[in-house]
Coordinates of C-alpha atoms in Angstrom, one line a residue:
M1 CA 158.6 -134.5 225.6
S2 CA 157.6 -132.4 228.6
V3 CA 156.0 -129.0 228.6
A4 CA 159.2 -127.4 229.8
Q5 CA 161.1 -128.9 226.9
E6 CA 158.6 -127.5 224.3
I7 CA 158.7 -123.9 225.6
E8 CA 161.3 -121.8 223.9
T9 CA 164.3 -121.1 226.2
P10 CA 167.5 -119.3 225.7
S11 CA 170.5 -121.5 225.2
S12 CA 173.1 -121.3 228.1
S13 CA 175.9 -122.9 226.2
I14 CA 176.6 -120.5 223.3
I15 CA 180.4 -120.2 222.7
M16 CA 181.7 -117.2 220.8
P17 CA 185.4 -117.6 219.9
Q18 CA 187.6 -114.6 219.4
E19 CA 187.7 -115.0 215.6
W20 CA 183.9 -114.9 215.5
S21 CA 183.9 -111.7 217.6
D22 CA 186.5 -110.2 215.3
A23 CA 184.6 -111.1 212.2
T24 CA 181.4 -109.6 213.6
E25 CA 183.2 -106.5 214.7
S26 CA 184.7 -106.0 211.2
I27 CA 181.3 -106.1 209.6
V28 CA 179.7 -103.8 212.2
N29 CA 182.5 -101.3 211.9
N30 CA 182.0 -101.2 208.2
S31 CA 178.4 -100.4 208.7
V32 CA 179.2 -96.8 209.3
S33 CA 179.8 -96.3 205.6
S34 CA 177.2 -94.6 203.3
N35 CA 175.5 -97.9 202.5
P36 CA 174.6 -100.6 205.1
P37 CA 176.4 -103.9 204.9
I38 CA 174.9 -106.9 203.2
A39 CA 176.5 -110.0 204.8
I40 CA 175.8 -113.6 203.6
V41 CA 176.8 -116.5 206.0
C42 CA 177.6 -119.8 204.4
G43 CA 179.3 -123.1 205.1
P44 CA 178.6 -126.9 205.5
N45 CA 175.8 -128.4 207.6
N46 CA 175.9 -127.8 211.4
C47 CA 178.9 -125.5 211.4
G48 CA 177.1 -122.7 213.2
K49 CA 175.8 -120.5 210.5
T50 CA 172.6 -119.6 212.3
T51 CA 174.4 -118.9 215.6
F52 CA 176.8 -116.6 213.8
S53 CA 174.1 -114.8 211.8
L54 CA 172.1 -114.1 214.9
S55 CA 175.1 -112.8 216.8
L56 CA 175.8 -110.5 213.8
V57 CA 172.2 -109.3 213.8
N58 CA 172.5 -108.5 217.5
A59 CA 175.8 -106.7 217.0
L60 CA 174.4 -104.6 214.1
L61 CA 171.4 -103.6 216.3
Q62 CA 173.8 -101.7 218.5
R63 CA 174.4 -99.3 215.6
H64 CA 171.1 -99.5 213.6
K65 CA 167.5 -99.2 214.6
K66 CA 166.6 -102.3 212.6
V67 CA 168.3 -105.1 210.7
A68 CA 166.8 -107.2 207.8
Y69 CA 167.2 -111.0 207.9
L70 CA 166.8 -113.0 204.8
D71 CA 166.4 -116.7 205.6
T72 CA 167.1 -119.1 202.7
D73 CA 167.2 -122.3 204.7
V74 CA 163.8 -123.9 204.1
G75 CA 164.7 -126.9 206.3
Q76 CA 165.8 -125.0 209.4
A77 CA 164.2 -121.6 209.2
V78 CA 164.9 -119.3 212.2
F79 CA 161.8 -117.1 212.5
T80 CA 159.2 -119.1 210.5
P81 CA 157.9 -122.6 210.2
P82 CA 159.8 -124.9 207.8
G83 CA 159.1 -124.7 204.1
L84 CA 159.1 -120.9 203.9
L85 CA 161.6 -118.4 202.5
S86 CA 161.3 -115.1 204.3
L87 CA 162.5 -111.5 204.8
T88 CA 162.1 -110.4 208.4
V89 CA 162.9 -107.0 209.9
I90 CA 164.3 -107.2 213.4
D91 CA 164.2 -104.3 215.9
E92 CA 165.3 -105.9 219.1
V93 CA 168.0 -108.2 220.2
T94 CA 167.2 -111.9 219.6
P95 CA 168.3 -114.4 222.2
Y96 CA 170.2 -117.5 221.1
L97 CA 167.4 -120.1 221.3
T98 CA 167.3 -123.8 221.4
R99 CA 163.5 -123.6 220.8
P100 CA 161.6 -121.7 218.1
C101 CA 161.5 -117.9 218.1
L102 CA 158.8 -117.1 215.6
K103 CA 158.4 -113.6 214.1
T104 CA 156.0 -112.2 211.5
P105 CA 158.1 -111.8 208.3
E106 CA 157.9 -108.6 206.3
R107 CA 157.5 -110.8 203.2
C108 CA 157.6 -114.6 202.6
F109 CA 156.9 -117.3 200.1
F110 CA 155.8 -120.8 200.6
F111 CA 158.3 -123.2 199.0
G112 CA 156.7 -126.3 200.4
D113 CA 159.8 -128.5 201.0
I114 CA 162.7 -128.7 203.4
S115 CA 165.3 -128.7 200.6
S116 CA 165.8 -126.6 197.4
K117 CA 166.6 -129.7 195.4
R118 CA 163.0 -130.3 194.5
D119 CA 162.9 -127.1 192.4
P120 CA 166.1 -125.0 192.4
E121 CA 164.7 -122.5 189.8
M122 CA 161.6 -121.7 191.9
Y123 CA 163.8 -121.5 195.0
L124 CA 166.1 -118.9 193.5
S125 CA 163.1 -117.0 192.1
Y126 CA 161.7 -116.6 195.6
I127 CA 165.0 -115.6 197.1
F128 CA 165.7 -113.0 194.4
K129 CA 162.2 -111.6 194.9
L130 CA 162.8 -111.2 198.6
F131 CA 166.2 -109.6 198.0
D132 CA 164.7 -107.2 195.5
R133 CA 162.1 -106.3 198.2
Y134 CA 164.9 -105.5 200.6
L135 CA 166.6 -103.2 198.0
K136 CA 163.4 -101.4 197.3
E137 CA 162.1 -100.9 200.8
Y138 CA 165.1 -100.9 203.1
S139 CA 168.3 -100.0 201.3
T140 CA 169.4 -96.4 200.6
N141 CA 170.5 -97.5 197.1
N142 CA 167.0 -97.5 195.8
N143 CA 164.9 -95.8 198.4
K144 CA 166.0 -92.1 198.6
N145 CA 163.1 -91.2 200.8
F146 CA 164.1 -93.8 203.5
L147 CA 163.7 -92.3 207.0
D148 CA 167.0 -93.8 208.2
D149 CA 169.8 -92.3 206.2
A150 CA 172.0 -95.3 207.0
G151 CA 169.4 -97.8 205.7
F152 CA 169.0 -101.2 207.2
P153 CA 171.8 -103.8 207.1
L154 CA 170.9 -107.2 205.7
V155 CA 172.1 -110.6 207.1
I156 CA 171.5 -113.6 204.8
N157 CA 171.5 -117.1 206.3
T158 CA 172.0 -120.0 203.9
P159 CA 171.5 -123.8 204.0
G160 CA 174.4 -126.2 204.6
W161 CA 174.1 -127.9 201.2
V162 CA 177.3 -126.6 199.6
K163 CA 178.2 -129.3 197.2
G164 CA 176.8 -130.2 193.7
I165 CA 173.6 -128.3 192.9
G166 CA 173.6 -126.7 196.3
Y167 CA 177.0 -125.1 195.5
E168 CA 175.7 -123.8 192.2
I169 CA 172.6 -122.3 193.9
L170 CA 174.9 -120.6 196.5
V171 CA 177.0 -119.2 193.7
D172 CA 174.0 -117.8 191.9
M173 CA 172.7 -116.2 195.1
I174 CA 176.0 -114.4 195.7
K175 CA 176.3 -113.2 192.2
Y176 CA 172.8 -111.8 192.2
M177 CA 173.1 -110.1 195.6
S178 CA 176.7 -108.8 195.4
P179 CA 177.1 -108.8 199.2
T180 CA 179.6 -106.5 200.9
H181 CA 180.7 -109.4 203.1
V182 CA 180.8 -113.2 202.6
V183 CA 181.4 -115.1 205.8
K184 CA 182.6 -118.7 205.2
I185 CA 182.5 -121.0 208.2
K186 CA 185.0 -123.9 207.8
I187 CA 185.2 -127.3 209.5
S188 CA 188.2 -129.5 209.9
R189 CA 187.2 -131.9 207.1
E190 CA 188.4 -129.8 204.2
M191 CA 186.5 -131.9 201.6
K192 CA 183.2 -130.6 203.0
N193 CA 184.2 -126.9 202.9
L194 CA 183.6 -124.3 200.3
P195 CA 186.6 -123.4 198.1
A196 CA 188.9 -120.7 199.4
G197 CA 188.8 -117.1 198.4
V198 CA 186.3 -115.6 196.0
F199 CA 185.0 -118.9 194.8
W200 CA 181.9 -117.6 193.0
T201 CA 183.8 -115.7 190.3
R202 CA 187.0 -116.1 188.3
E203 CA 187.4 -112.4 187.8
G204 CA 187.8 -111.7 191.5
V205 CA 185.5 -108.6 191.3
M206 CA 184.9 -108.5 195.0
D207 CA 187.7 -107.3 197.3
S208 CA 189.1 -110.4 199.0
N209 CA 189.3 -108.4 202.3
H210 CA 185.5 -108.7 202.5
V211 CA 185.7 -112.5 202.3
I212 CA 185.8 -113.6 206.0
E213 CA 186.9 -117.2 206.7
I214 CA 186.4 -118.5 210.2
N215 CA 186.4 -121.9 211.9
T216 CA 183.6 -123.6 213.7
A217 CA 183.1 -122.4 217.3
L218 CA 183.6 -125.8 218.9
Q219 CA 186.9 -127.8 218.5
D220 CA 188.5 -130.6 220.4
H221 CA 192.1 -130.6 221.7
L222 CA 193.3 -131.7 218.2
H223 CA 191.6 -128.7 216.6
R224 CA 189.0 -130.9 215.0
S225 CA 185.6 -129.4 214.5
L226 CA 182.8 -130.5 216.8
L227 CA 179.7 -130.0 214.8
V228 CA 176.5 -129.0 216.4
Q229 CA 174.3 -132.1 216.7
K230 CA 170.6 -131.4 216.5
D231 CA 167.4 -133.2 215.8
A232 CA 166.5 -131.4 212.6
S233 CA 163.2 -133.2 212.2
G234 CA 162.2 -132.6 215.8
L235 CA 163.1 -128.9 215.5
R236 CA 160.9 -128.6 212.4
D237 CA 158.0 -130.2 214.3
L238 CA 158.5 -127.8 217.2
R239 CA 158.3 -124.8 214.9
V240 CA 155.1 -126.0 213.3
I241 CA 153.6 -126.7 216.8
E242 CA 154.7 -123.2 218.0
Y243 CA 153.2 -121.6 214.9
F244 CA 149.8 -123.1 215.4
R245 CA 149.9 -122.3 219.2
Q246 CA 149.5 -118.7 218.1
C247 CA 145.9 -119.6 217.3
F248 CA 145.4 -119.6 221.1
P249 CA 147.3 -116.5 222.3
N250 CA 146.0 -116.9 225.9
Q251 CA 147.1 -120.6 226.1
R252 CA 150.7 -120.5 224.9
N253 CA 151.9 -123.3 227.2
L254 CA 149.7 -125.9 225.5
T255 CA 151.3 -129.3 225.2
R256 CA 151.3 -131.2 221.9
K257 CA 148.3 -133.3 222.9
K258 CA 146.3 -130.3 224.3
L259 CA 147.1 -128.3 221.2
G260 CA 145.7 -131.0 219.0
L261 CA 142.5 -131.1 221.1
A262 CA 142.3 -127.3 221.0
L263 CA 142.6 -127.3 217.2
V264 CA 139.9 -130.0 216.9
A265 CA 137.6 -128.0 219.1
H266 CA 138.3 -124.7 217.3
P267 CA 135.6 -123.7 214.9
P268 CA 137.0 -124.0 211.4
Y269 CA 136.8 -121.5 208.5
E270 CA 134.6 -122.8 205.7
F271 CA 135.2 -122.1 202.0
H272 CA 133.7 -123.3 198.8
I273 CA 136.4 -124.9 196.7
S274 CA 135.4 -122.7 193.8
S275 CA 136.5 -119.6 195.8
V276 CA 140.1 -120.7 196.1
K277 CA 142.7 -121.6 193.6
I278 CA 144.7 -124.8 194.3
K279 CA 148.3 -125.3 193.2
H280 CA 150.2 -128.4 194.1
L281 CA 153.9 -127.9 194.4
H282 CA 156.6 -130.3 193.1
C283 CA 154.1 -132.8 191.9
E284 CA 151.0 -133.3 189.7
V285 CA 147.7 -134.5 191.1
H286 CA 144.8 -135.7 188.9
E287 CA 141.7 -133.7 189.4
T288 CA 139.8 -136.7 190.7
E289 CA 142.3 -137.0 193.5
I290 CA 142.4 -133.4 194.6
F291 CA 140.1 -133.8 197.6
Y292 CA 142.0 -136.8 198.9
S293 CA 145.3 -135.0 198.5
L294 CA 144.1 -132.0 200.5
N295 CA 142.4 -133.7 203.4
A296 CA 144.2 -133.4 206.8
T297 CA 147.3 -131.6 205.3
I298 CA 149.1 -128.4 206.1
V299 CA 148.9 -125.9 203.3
G300 CA 150.4 -122.5 202.5
L301 CA 148.0 -119.7 202.2
A302 CA 148.7 -116.9 199.7
I303 CA 147.2 -113.9 198.1
S304 CA 147.2 -113.3 194.3
S305 CA 147.0 -110.3 192.0
D306 CA 147.7 -109.6 188.4
A307 CA 151.2 -108.4 189.3
T308 CA 152.2 -111.3 191.5
E309 CA 150.3 -114.3 190.1
R310 CA 153.5 -116.2 189.4
L311 CA 155.0 -115.5 192.8
P312 CA 152.0 -115.0 195.2
Q313 CA 152.9 -113.8 198.7
C314 CA 152.4 -116.3 201.5
V315 CA 150.4 -114.9 204.4
G316 CA 150.2 -117.9 206.7
L317 CA 149.6 -121.6 207.0
G318 CA 146.4 -123.6 207.4
I319 CA 145.4 -127.1 208.3
V320 CA 142.7 -128.6 206.0
R321 CA 140.4 -130.2 208.6
A322 CA 138.0 -131.8 206.2
V323 CA 136.8 -131.8 202.6
D324 CA 133.0 -132.3 202.2
P325 CA 131.9 -133.1 198.6
S326 CA 128.3 -133.6 199.8
K327 CA 128.0 -129.9 200.6
G328 CA 129.1 -128.6 197.2
S329 CA 132.8 -129.4 197.8
R330 CA 133.5 -127.3 200.8
L331 CA 136.8 -127.0 202.6
Y332 CA 137.2 -126.6 206.4
F333 CA 140.4 -124.9 207.7
S334 CA 142.2 -124.1 210.9
I335 CA 144.2 -121.1 209.9
R336 CA 146.9 -118.8 211.2
V337 CA 147.5 -115.7 209.0
S338 CA 149.4 -112.4 209.4
Q339 CA 147.3 -109.9 211.2
C340 CA 147.4 -107.4 208.3
Y341 CA 145.3 -109.8 206.2
Q342 CA 141.6 -110.8 206.6
L343 CA 140.1 -114.0 205.1
E344 CA 137.4 -111.9 203.5
D345 CA 140.0 -110.1 201.4
P346 CA 139.0 -110.6 197.8
L347 CA 142.7 -111.3 196.9
F348 CA 142.8 -114.2 199.3
R349 CA 142.5 -116.8 196.5
I350 CA 145.4 -119.2 196.5
Y351 CA 146.6 -121.8 198.8
Y352 CA 149.4 -124.3 198.1
K353 CA 149.6 -127.9 198.8
V354 CA 153.0 -129.8 198.9

């Protein structure tokens, strides 16, 4: 891959059909009401959920100073590396990118996998916690002292796993959040689509007018869906590379090879293993194998407190460069954390290992 291919660039082939524009407009027009809209975008894999959600964010920014974005797709996150669930506050129009567009989230959690199937319960706990954060800090429903009387709208992007357990997870999310709008993107293969109407409740509590069903943007002459084909694994790699490029703000055009060399040459942070708390996600590791399991891996870095011990907030990612038992079990990291946290912070006690 060339340097030019790795640098994030706006896509020049975004297609916005009329029904997408109409759907966006209906949500934006509804945002003039007393409470800001909460819109969740769902549908099968590669149907265009991310493209629509970003277009909705940009449209809402025409009426609101900021828009909150809750990303629940751990496999194809928009503003963070993969494996994270995040709430990001956006205050400027975001271009439609074919390359990573990383932003510092307002709050995020490290799930440590690219699919919720490894631990649906933990996955939902993180999402509910992020949604509660939005209600507390950015919605007029619960924050009467909010500076913006209109509050911030919320756009929720979801994974494309909409069958089996994935369907049940989506239903639980919608029930918990009670969004003002549910946008369902359909493809021509009906068996892969979500059920019609208010599928998450038998009572039909939500006004069906707020359920918006649209087709995929791309269709052939027979009106069959042309799904967006993307290298999911390659895009995840690019987001991780772009993330660690931030360790070198004056050298943002580093190629993969040069980035690897730069990380090797970068002086690592050094910790005694007793000063951190280790938690392996989705698996159990015998205590005699901990050093081996950590060496040369990417880990999530988190802070802990009495109030958030079960759900510690992730503040960045790190690469375990080496584990040296001969020096009292010391760990050596290359680390990228949010600027509001310092490694000397006494709460900086937990990191996660997949």
